[in-house]
Structures are given as structure tokens and as C-alpha cells.
Short mmCIF file of C-alpha atoms and ligand atoms in Angstrom, two decimals:
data_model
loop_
_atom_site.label_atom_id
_atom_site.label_comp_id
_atom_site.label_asym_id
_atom_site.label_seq_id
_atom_site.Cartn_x
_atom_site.Cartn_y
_atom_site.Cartn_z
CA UNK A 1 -63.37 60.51 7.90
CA UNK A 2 -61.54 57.41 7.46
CA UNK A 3 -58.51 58.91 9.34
CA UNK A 4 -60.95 59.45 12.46
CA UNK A 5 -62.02 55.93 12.58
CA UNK A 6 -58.74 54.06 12.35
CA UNK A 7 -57.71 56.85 15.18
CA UNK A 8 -61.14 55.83 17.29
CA UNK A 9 -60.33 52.38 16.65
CA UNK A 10 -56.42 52.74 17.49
CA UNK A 11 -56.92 54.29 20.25
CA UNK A 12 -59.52 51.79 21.25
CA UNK A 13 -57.15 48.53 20.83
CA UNK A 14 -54.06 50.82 22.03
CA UNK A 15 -55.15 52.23 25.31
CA UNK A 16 -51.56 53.16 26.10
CA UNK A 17 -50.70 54.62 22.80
CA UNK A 18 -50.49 58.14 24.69
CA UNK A 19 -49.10 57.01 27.82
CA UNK A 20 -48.44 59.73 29.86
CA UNK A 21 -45.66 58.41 32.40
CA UNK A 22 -46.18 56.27 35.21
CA UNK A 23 -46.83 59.12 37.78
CA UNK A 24 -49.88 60.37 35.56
CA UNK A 25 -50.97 56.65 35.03
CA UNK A 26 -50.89 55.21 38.64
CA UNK A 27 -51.65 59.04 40.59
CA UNK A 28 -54.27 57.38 42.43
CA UNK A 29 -51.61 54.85 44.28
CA UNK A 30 -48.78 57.39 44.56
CA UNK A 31 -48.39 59.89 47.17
CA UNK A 32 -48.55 62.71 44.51
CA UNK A 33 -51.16 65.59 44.04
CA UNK A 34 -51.65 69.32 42.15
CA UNK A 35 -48.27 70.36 44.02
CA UNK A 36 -46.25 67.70 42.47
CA UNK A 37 -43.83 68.36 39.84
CA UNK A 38 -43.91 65.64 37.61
CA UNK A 39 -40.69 64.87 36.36
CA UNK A 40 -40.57 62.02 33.73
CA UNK A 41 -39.16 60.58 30.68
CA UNK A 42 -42.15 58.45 29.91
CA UNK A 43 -40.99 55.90 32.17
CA UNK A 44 -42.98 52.76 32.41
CA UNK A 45 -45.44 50.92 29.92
CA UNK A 46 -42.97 48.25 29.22
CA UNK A 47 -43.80 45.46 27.63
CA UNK A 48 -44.81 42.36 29.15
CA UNK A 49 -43.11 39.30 26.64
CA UNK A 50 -44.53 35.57 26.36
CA UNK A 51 -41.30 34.08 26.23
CA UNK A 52 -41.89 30.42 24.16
CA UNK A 53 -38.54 29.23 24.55
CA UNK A 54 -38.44 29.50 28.06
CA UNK A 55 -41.68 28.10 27.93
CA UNK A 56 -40.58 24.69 26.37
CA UNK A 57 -37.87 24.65 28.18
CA UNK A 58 -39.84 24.35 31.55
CA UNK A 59 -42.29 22.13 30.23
CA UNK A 60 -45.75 21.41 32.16
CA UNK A 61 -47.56 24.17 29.99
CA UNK A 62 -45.66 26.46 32.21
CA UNK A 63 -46.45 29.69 30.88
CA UNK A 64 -43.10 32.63 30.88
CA UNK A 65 -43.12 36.18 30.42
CA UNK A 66 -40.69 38.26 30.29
CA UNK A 67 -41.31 42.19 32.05
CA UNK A 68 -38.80 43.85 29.84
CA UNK A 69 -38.02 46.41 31.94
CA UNK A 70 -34.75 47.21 30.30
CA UNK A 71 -37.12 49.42 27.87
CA UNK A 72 -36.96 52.35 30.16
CA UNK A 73 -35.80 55.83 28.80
CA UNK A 74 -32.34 55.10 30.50
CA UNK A 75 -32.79 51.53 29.94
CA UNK A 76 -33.62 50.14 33.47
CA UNK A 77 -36.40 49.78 35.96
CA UNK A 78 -34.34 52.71 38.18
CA UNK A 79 -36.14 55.32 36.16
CA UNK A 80 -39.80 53.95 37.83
CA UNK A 81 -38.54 55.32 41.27
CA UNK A 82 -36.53 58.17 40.01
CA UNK A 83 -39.42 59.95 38.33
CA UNK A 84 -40.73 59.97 41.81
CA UNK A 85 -37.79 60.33 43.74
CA UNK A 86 -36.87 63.62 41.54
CA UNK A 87 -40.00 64.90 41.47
CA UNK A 88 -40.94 64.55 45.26
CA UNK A 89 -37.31 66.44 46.02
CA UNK A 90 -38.41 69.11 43.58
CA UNK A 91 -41.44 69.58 45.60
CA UNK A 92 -39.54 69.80 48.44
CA UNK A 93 -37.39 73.09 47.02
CA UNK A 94 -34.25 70.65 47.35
CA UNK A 95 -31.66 71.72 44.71
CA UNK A 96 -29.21 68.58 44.32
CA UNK A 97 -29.72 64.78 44.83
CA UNK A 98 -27.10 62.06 45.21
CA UNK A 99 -26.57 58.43 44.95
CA UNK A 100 -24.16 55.50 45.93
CA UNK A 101 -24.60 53.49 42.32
CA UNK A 102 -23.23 50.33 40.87
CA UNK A 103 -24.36 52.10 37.41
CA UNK A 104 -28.19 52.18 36.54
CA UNK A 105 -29.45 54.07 39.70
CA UNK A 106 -26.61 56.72 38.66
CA UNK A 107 -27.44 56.80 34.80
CA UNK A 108 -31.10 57.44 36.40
CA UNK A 109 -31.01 60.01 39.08
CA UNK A 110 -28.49 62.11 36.85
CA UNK A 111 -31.11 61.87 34.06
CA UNK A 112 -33.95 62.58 36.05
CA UNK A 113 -32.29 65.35 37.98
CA UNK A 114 -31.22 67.17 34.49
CA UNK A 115 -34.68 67.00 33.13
CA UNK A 116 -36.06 68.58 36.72
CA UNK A 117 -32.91 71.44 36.98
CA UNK A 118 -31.44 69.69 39.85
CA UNK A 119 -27.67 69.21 40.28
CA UNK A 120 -27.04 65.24 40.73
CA UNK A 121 -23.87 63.68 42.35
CA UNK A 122 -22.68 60.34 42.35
CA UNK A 123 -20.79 57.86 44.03
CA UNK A 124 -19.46 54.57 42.29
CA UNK A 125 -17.24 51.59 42.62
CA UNK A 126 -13.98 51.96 41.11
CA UNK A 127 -14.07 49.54 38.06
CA UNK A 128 -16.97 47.95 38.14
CA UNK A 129 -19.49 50.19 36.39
CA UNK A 130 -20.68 48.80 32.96
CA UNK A 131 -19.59 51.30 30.57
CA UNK A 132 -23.03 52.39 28.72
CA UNK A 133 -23.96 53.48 32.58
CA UNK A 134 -20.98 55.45 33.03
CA UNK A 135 -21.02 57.23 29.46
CA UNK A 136 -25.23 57.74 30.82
CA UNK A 137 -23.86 59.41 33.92
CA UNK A 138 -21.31 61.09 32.63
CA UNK A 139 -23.73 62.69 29.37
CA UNK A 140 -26.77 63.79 31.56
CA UNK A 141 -24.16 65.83 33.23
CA UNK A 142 -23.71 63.86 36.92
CA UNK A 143 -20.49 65.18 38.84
CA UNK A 144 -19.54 61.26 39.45
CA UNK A 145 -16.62 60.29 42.07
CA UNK A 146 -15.56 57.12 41.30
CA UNK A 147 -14.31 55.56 44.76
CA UNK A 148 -11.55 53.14 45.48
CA UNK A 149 -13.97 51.03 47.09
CA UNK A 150 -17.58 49.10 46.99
CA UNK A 151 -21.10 49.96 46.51
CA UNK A 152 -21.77 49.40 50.31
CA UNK A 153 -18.76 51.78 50.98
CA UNK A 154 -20.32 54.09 48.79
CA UNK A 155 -23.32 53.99 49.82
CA UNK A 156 -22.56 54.21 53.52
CA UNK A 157 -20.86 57.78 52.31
CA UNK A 158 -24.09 59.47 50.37
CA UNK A 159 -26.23 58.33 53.78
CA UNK A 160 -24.00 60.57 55.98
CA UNK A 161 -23.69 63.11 53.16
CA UNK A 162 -27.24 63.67 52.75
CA UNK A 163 -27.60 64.02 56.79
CA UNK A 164 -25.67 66.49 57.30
CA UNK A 165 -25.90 68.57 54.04
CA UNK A 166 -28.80 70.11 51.72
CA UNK A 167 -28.63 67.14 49.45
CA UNK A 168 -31.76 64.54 48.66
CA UNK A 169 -30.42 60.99 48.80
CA UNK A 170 -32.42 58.89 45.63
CA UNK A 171 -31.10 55.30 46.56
CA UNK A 172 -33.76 52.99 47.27
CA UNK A 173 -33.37 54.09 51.19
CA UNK A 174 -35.87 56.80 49.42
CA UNK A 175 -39.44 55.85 50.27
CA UNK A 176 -40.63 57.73 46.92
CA UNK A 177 -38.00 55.01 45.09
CA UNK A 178 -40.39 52.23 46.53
CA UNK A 179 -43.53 53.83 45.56
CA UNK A 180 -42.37 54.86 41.87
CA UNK A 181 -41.31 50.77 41.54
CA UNK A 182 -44.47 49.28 42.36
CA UNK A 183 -46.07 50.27 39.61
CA UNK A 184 -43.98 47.77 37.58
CA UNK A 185 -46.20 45.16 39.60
CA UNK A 186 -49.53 46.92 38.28
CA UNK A 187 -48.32 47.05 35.02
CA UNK A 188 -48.14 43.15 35.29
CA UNK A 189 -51.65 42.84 36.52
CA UNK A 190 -53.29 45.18 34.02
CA UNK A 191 -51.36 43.30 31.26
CA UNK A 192 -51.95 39.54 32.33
CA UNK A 193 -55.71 40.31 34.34
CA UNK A 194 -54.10 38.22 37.46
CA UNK A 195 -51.13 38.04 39.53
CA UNK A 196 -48.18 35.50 38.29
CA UNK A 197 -47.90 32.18 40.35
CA UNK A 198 -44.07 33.51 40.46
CA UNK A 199 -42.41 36.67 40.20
CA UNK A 200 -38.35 36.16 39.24
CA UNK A 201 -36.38 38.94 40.21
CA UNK A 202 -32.60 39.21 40.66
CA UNK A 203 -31.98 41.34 43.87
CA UNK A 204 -28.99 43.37 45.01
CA UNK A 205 -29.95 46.12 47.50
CA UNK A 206 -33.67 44.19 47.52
CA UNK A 207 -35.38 47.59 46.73
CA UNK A 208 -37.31 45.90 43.73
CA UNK A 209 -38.54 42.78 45.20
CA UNK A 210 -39.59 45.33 48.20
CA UNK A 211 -41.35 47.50 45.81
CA UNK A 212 -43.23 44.52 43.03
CA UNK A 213 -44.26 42.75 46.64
CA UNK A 214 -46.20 46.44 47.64
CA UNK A 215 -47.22 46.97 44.05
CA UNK A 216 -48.63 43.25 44.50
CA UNK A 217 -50.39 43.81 47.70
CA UNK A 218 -51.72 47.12 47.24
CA UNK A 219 -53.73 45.58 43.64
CA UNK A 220 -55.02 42.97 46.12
CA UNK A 221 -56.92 45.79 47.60
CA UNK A 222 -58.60 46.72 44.37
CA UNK A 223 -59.12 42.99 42.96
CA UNK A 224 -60.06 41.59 45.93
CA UNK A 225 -59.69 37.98 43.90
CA UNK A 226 -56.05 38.73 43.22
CA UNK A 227 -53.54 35.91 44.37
CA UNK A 228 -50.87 37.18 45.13
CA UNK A 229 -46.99 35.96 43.68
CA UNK A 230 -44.47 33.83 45.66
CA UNK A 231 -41.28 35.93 45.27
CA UNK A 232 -38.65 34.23 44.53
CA UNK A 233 -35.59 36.50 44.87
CA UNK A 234 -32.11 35.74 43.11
CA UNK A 235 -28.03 36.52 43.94
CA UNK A 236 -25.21 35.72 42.34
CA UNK A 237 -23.30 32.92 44.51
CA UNK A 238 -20.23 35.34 45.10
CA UNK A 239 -22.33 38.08 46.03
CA UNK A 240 -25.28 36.60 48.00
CA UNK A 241 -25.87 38.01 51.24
CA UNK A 242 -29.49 37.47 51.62
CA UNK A 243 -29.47 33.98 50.53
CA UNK A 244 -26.85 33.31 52.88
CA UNK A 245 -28.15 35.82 55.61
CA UNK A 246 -24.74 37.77 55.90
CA UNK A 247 -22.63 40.30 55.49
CA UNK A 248 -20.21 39.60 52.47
CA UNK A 249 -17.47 42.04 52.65
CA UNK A 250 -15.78 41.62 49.26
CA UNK A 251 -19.19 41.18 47.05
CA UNK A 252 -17.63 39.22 43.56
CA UNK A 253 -19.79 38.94 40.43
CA UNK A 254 -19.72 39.05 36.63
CA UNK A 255 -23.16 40.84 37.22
CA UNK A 256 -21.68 43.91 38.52
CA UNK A 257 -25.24 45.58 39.01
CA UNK A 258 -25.67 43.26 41.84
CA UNK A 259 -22.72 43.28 43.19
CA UNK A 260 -23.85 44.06 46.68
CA UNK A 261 -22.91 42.79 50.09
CA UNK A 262 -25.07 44.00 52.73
CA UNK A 263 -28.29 45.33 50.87
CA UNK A 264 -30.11 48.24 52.90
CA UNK A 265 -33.33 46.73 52.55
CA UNK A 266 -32.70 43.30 54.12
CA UNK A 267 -35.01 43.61 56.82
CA UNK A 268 -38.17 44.24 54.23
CA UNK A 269 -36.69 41.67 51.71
CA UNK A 270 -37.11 38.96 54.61
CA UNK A 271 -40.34 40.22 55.45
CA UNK A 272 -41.14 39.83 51.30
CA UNK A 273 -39.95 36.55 51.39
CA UNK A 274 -41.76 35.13 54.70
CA UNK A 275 -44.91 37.06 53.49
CA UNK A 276 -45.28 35.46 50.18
CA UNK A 277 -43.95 32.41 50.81
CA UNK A 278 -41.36 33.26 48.43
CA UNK A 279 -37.40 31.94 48.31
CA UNK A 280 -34.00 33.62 48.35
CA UNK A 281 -31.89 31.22 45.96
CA UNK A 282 -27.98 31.81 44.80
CA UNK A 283 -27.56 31.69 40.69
CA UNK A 284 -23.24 31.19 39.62
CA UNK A 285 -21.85 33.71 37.10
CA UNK A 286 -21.84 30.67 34.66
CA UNK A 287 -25.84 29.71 35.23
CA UNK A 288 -26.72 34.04 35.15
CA UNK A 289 -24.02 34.06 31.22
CA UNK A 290 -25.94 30.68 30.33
CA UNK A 291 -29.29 32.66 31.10
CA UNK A 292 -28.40 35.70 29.29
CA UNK A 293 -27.36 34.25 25.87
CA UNK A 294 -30.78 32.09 26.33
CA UNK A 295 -32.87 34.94 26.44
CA UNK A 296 -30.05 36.84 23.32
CA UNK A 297 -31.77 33.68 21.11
CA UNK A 298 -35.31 34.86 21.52
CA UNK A 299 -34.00 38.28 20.51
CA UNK A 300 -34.55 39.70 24.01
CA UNK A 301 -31.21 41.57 25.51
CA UNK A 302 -30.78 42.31 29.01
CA UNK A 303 -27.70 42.76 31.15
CA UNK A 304 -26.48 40.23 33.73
CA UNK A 305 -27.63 41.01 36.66
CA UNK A 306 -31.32 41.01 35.17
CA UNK A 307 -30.41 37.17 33.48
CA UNK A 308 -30.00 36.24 37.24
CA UNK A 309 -33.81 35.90 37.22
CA UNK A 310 -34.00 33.52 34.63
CA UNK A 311 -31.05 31.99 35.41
CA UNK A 312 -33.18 31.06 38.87
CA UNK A 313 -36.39 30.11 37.00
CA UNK A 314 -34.45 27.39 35.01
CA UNK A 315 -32.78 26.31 38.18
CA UNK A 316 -36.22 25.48 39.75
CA UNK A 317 -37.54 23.73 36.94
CA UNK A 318 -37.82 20.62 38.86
CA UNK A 319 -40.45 22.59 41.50
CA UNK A 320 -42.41 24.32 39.65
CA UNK A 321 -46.55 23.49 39.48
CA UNK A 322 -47.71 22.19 36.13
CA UNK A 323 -49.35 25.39 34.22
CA UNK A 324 -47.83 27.94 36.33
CA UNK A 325 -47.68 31.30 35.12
CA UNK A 326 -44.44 32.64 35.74
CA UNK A 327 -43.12 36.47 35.62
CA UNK A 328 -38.99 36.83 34.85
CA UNK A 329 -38.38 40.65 35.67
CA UNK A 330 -35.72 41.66 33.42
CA UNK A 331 -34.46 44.88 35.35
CA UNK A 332 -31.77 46.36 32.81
CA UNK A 333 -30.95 46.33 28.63
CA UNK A 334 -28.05 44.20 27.75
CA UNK A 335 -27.05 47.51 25.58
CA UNK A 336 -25.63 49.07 29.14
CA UNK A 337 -22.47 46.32 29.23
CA UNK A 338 -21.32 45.77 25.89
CA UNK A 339 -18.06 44.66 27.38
CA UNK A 340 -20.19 41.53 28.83
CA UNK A 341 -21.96 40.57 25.21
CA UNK A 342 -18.92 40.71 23.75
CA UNK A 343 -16.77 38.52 25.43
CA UNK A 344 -19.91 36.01 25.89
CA UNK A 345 -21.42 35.14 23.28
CA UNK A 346 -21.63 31.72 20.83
CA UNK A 347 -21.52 34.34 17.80
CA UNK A 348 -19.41 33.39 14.45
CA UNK A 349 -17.30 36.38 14.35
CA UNK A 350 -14.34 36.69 11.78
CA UNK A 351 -12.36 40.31 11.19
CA UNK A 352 -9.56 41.10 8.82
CA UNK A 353 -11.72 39.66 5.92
CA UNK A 354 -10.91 40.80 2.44
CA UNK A 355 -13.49 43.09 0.95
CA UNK A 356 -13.72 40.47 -2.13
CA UNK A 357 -17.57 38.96 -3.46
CA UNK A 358 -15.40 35.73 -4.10
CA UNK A 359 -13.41 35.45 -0.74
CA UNK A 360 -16.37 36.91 1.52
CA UNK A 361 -18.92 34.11 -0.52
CA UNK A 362 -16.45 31.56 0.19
CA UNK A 363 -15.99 32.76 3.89
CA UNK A 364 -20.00 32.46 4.26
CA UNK A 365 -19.98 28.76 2.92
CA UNK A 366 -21.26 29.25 -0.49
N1 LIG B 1 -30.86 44.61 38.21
C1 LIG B 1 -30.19 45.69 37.81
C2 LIG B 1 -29.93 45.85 36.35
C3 LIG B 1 -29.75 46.65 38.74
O1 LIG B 1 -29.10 47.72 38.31
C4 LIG B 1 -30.01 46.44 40.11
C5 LIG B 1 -29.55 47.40 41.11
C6 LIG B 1 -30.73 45.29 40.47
C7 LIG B 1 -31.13 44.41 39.50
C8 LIG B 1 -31.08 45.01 41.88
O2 LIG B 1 -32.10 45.82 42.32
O3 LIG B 1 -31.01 46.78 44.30
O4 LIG B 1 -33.45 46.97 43.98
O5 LIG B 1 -32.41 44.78 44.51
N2 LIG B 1 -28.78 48.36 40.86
C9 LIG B 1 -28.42 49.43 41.81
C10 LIG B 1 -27.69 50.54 41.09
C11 LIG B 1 -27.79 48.95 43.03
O6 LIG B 1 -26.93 51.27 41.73
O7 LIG B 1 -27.91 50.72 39.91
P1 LIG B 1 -32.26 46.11 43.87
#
């Protein structure tokens, strides 16, 4: 008896306690039905995080949240669209998918594609792949070419591949990408009951900003009272061809997620921009490292790519309306470069210390 109450009442306060995925979740908005395979991991659900340093920080009662999307099962906002991407090109009867990837898109597509039977291939940039993607990549079984070149080279490659042979491409060229990535911009809305004055969001091939700004609109369908975001769209300064509206052909960043220099979706992202009356603004390595060991303080770790939208927010200080509400989209978990956190970070770190009560007290200032 009293065990079926608390559960009534759990389930009650906890609506999402059995969340099913986001396919199941948001069927109604995704081009899915009885046929559909669903492939997921759980993806989605993640949690939505009043940030009150960032808060102060702003001033103005500016409100802050945080959408932690680094809380995925592979620990980035890729696996949104790759549930659909994977599941679509099961459907389909296709057998193998493949991806140009500067890490999380690869960890994703060769997670997704295991848990659907699919082979997965994938192409990345020499060098710059975080490690925790690469061991991701390499564990869910992904046959991964690492190319002496960059993700645009890369990804130029997997576009002809996947023309001329049996293969599914799952970049965000994928419509079913797009429409598995909106739902990150419902989730927002059925947390906070209204749309964010802004919505932060580091871009690199501008598939995310694309997809929040459809997940955005489509909402304003259903809640016809819904205002809708201005997007405000961050790059790092070496690697920033859509704030600078060019090509950059040696892309140079810190954030190597975003290391990008002609993203495929430039033509929506300035059509995202102009539509919400949003801005495209360029964030240096040193503001995005500053960002990232902010947000390490309020024990929230994400990688640095996703500090680039913070790193933006704080640059804007200055315009921003007195008690906005402001969304920071925090694509990826700091866990997937440890290489970054360790060589940034403010932390008191001493090794070779003698295993002693008397030395390590001493040591510790006591
Ligand atoms: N943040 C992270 C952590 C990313 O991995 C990416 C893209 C972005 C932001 C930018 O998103 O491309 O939709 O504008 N990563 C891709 C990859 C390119 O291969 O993992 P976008």
C-alpha cells in the first residue's frame, strides 16, 4: 500500500521518470510511424540547469540556464539526430552509415549504428579528435580512417562516398539529423513553460542552431503565445567562417569540435540568424578556456567547443535586456577531452608526495 502511493505520487512529480527516448516522446513532430525502427539509447531528457553564478555575473536579474546536453548516452547532443538518423536508414534496408567527424558525430553514429546492426565508417581529422571520442569510436566498433587532412576535407569525401555507394551518410547534411535535434528546443519549452529571450549555442557545421531554430518554430505552432528566441550563434575567432561570412581554409581552434571552415549548413544558419533576429559573434580560445573553467566552478563540465556559448553570453553582457531569460546550450561533456581539463585548469595539484599522515598534513596546511 504505501509502496503504491509514493509510486502514484513519484510518478506524478516525475513525469519523465520512464522516459522512453526522444523518438517515443516527440513521435507526433517526427517523421516516424509503426514502420520505424526505433533505435535509441535513451537519448534526450537532459537536464535544463539554473546556473546562479552565471546569473550574478550578468547582473539585471538576468536569469541563466544551462541545457546540459553533454548528458547524452555518448555524452553529446549528436545522439538526438542519430537515434533518428539510424533508425530512418534502418527503415530504409540500408546496411552501413558513414560520417566525416571532428569526434562526437563519430562516437554517435558508431554507437547508434552498433545498437541497430549496421556497419558504421568514419572519417576524421588527423590529430585533432579529443581522445574520449576516439576511444567512443573506436569501442562501439566504427572502422575509423583517420585522414591527413580537415573536417571539410573529410567531409567533402563521405558526400561523394555515399553517392555513389550503398552507404547512408548521418552528418547533419541528413534531414532526419535536423529533425532528431529539435527536440532539444522542446525539451526547453516543456521545462521552462516559454521560449528563452536567448538561445547560446556554439556552432561549427550550424546543424544545431538549424535544428533548436525548427524545434523553436514548430512549438510556436502548438503555443500559439510562444516568443520565439534570438539565436545568437558562436565561433571560435580562428575558426569563424560564418561570423566572418567565408571560407577559412586552415580552421585553428583549441575547441577542436568546432573546428570547421566552411559549415554545410551556412545557407540555413543565415536564414536562422536573419529570421530570429539573432547574431553570429567570434569567442578567442582564451574567452571559450575562461568560460569552461567558469562553468568547472559550478560543478558543471562540458568540453570547449560547448564553453563557446557561454563564453559569448559573458561577452554580451553589456546588451543584454534587464530580466532576460537566457538558454547556454552546452552541446558536449568535458569528460570527452581530458587532455583539455588537464592542461587548463586553476587546480592545486602536487605528485611525488610521500605517503606520510605527518608530511601529507603538513602538505595540506595543517
Ligand atoms: N559542440 C560540439 C561538442 C560539437 O561536437 C559540435 C559539432 C558542435 C558544437 C557544433 O555543432 O556542427 O551542428 O554546428 N561537432 C561535429 C562532429 C562537427 O563531427 O562531432 P554543429
Amino acid at each position: 500500500m504505501i509502496l503504491k502511493s509514493l509510486k502514484s505520487k513519484f510518478s506524478k512529480n516525475y513525469k519523465k521518470k520512464n522516459w522512453p527516448g526522444l523518438i517515443e516522446a516527440y513521435k507526433k513532430y517526427l517523421p516516424v510511424d509503426k514502420k520505424t525502427p526505433i533505435i535509441t539509447l535513451k537519448e534526450g531528457n537532459t537536464p535544463l540547469i539554473f546556473s546562479e553564478k552565471l546569473s550574478n555575473l550578468m547582473g539585471n536579474n538576468t536569469k541563466i540556464y544551462l541545457k546540459y546536453d553533454g548528458l547524452n548516452p555518448t555524452g553529446s547532443f549528436k545522439d538526438r539526430g542519430m537515434t533518428m538518423a539510424i533508425s530512418k536508414a534502418k527503415e530504409e534496408g540500408c546496411e552501413a552509415v558513414i560520417c566525416a567527424s571532428t569526434g562526437n558525430t563519430s562516437a554517435a553514429a558508431a554507437a547508434y549504428a552498433a545498437r541497430g546492426g549496421l556497419k558504421s565508417y568514419v572519417l576524421i581529422p588527423d590529430g585533432f579528435v579529443a581522445q574520449g571520442k576516439l576511444a567512443q569510436a573506436l569501442m562501439y566498433g566504427a572502422e575509423v580512417l583517420s585522414i591527413k587532412g580537415n573536417f571539410d576535407e573529410a567531409l567533402e569525401i563521405v558526400r561523394e562516398l555515399s553517392d555513389k555507394y550503398p552507404i547512408t551518410l548521418v552528418n547533419s547534411v541528413n534531414p532526419y539529423r535536423i529533425e532528431g535535434q529539435k527536440t532539444a528546443a522542446f525539451e526547453i519549452v516543456d521545462d521552462l513553460s516559454f521560449a528563452p529571450d536567448w538561445l547560446c549555442i556554439p556552432m561549427g557545421n550550424a546543424g544545431n542552431i538549424t535544428a533548436y531554430w525548427k524545434g523553436f518554430k514548430e512549438y510556436s505552432k502548438k503555443y500559439k503565445n510562444l516568443i520565439l528566441p534570438k539565436m545568437m550563434g558562436f565561433q571560435s575567432s580562428g575558426s569563424a567562417p560564418l561570423v566572418n561570412n567565408i571560407v577559412v581554409k586552415e580552421p585553428d581552434t583549441i575547441a577542436t569540435a568546432i573546428r570547421i571552415g566552411n559549415p554545410v549548413n551556412r545557407d540555413k544558419a543565415k536564414l536562422v540568424k536573419k529570421e530570429s533576429g539573432g547574431d553570429f559573434q567570434a569567442v578567442t580560445d582564451t574567452e571559450i578556456i575562461n568560460a569552461y573553467k567558469f562553468l568547472a566552478k559550478e560543478g558543471v563540465f562540458c568540453e570547449p567547443a560547448s564553453a563557446a556559448s557561454v563564453a559569448g553570453l559573458i561577452k554580451n553582457k553589456n546588451r543584454i535586456k534587464k530580466d532576460s531569460k537566457i538558454v547556454c546550450v552546452l552541446t558536449g561533456n568535458g569528460l570527452k577531452d581530458p587532455d583539455c581539463a588537464i592542461k587548463n585548469n586553476d587546480a592545486i595539484f602536487q605528485k611525488n608526495i610521500e605517503p606520510s599522515l605527518k608530511n601529507i598534513s603538513k602538505k595540506l596546511g595543517y
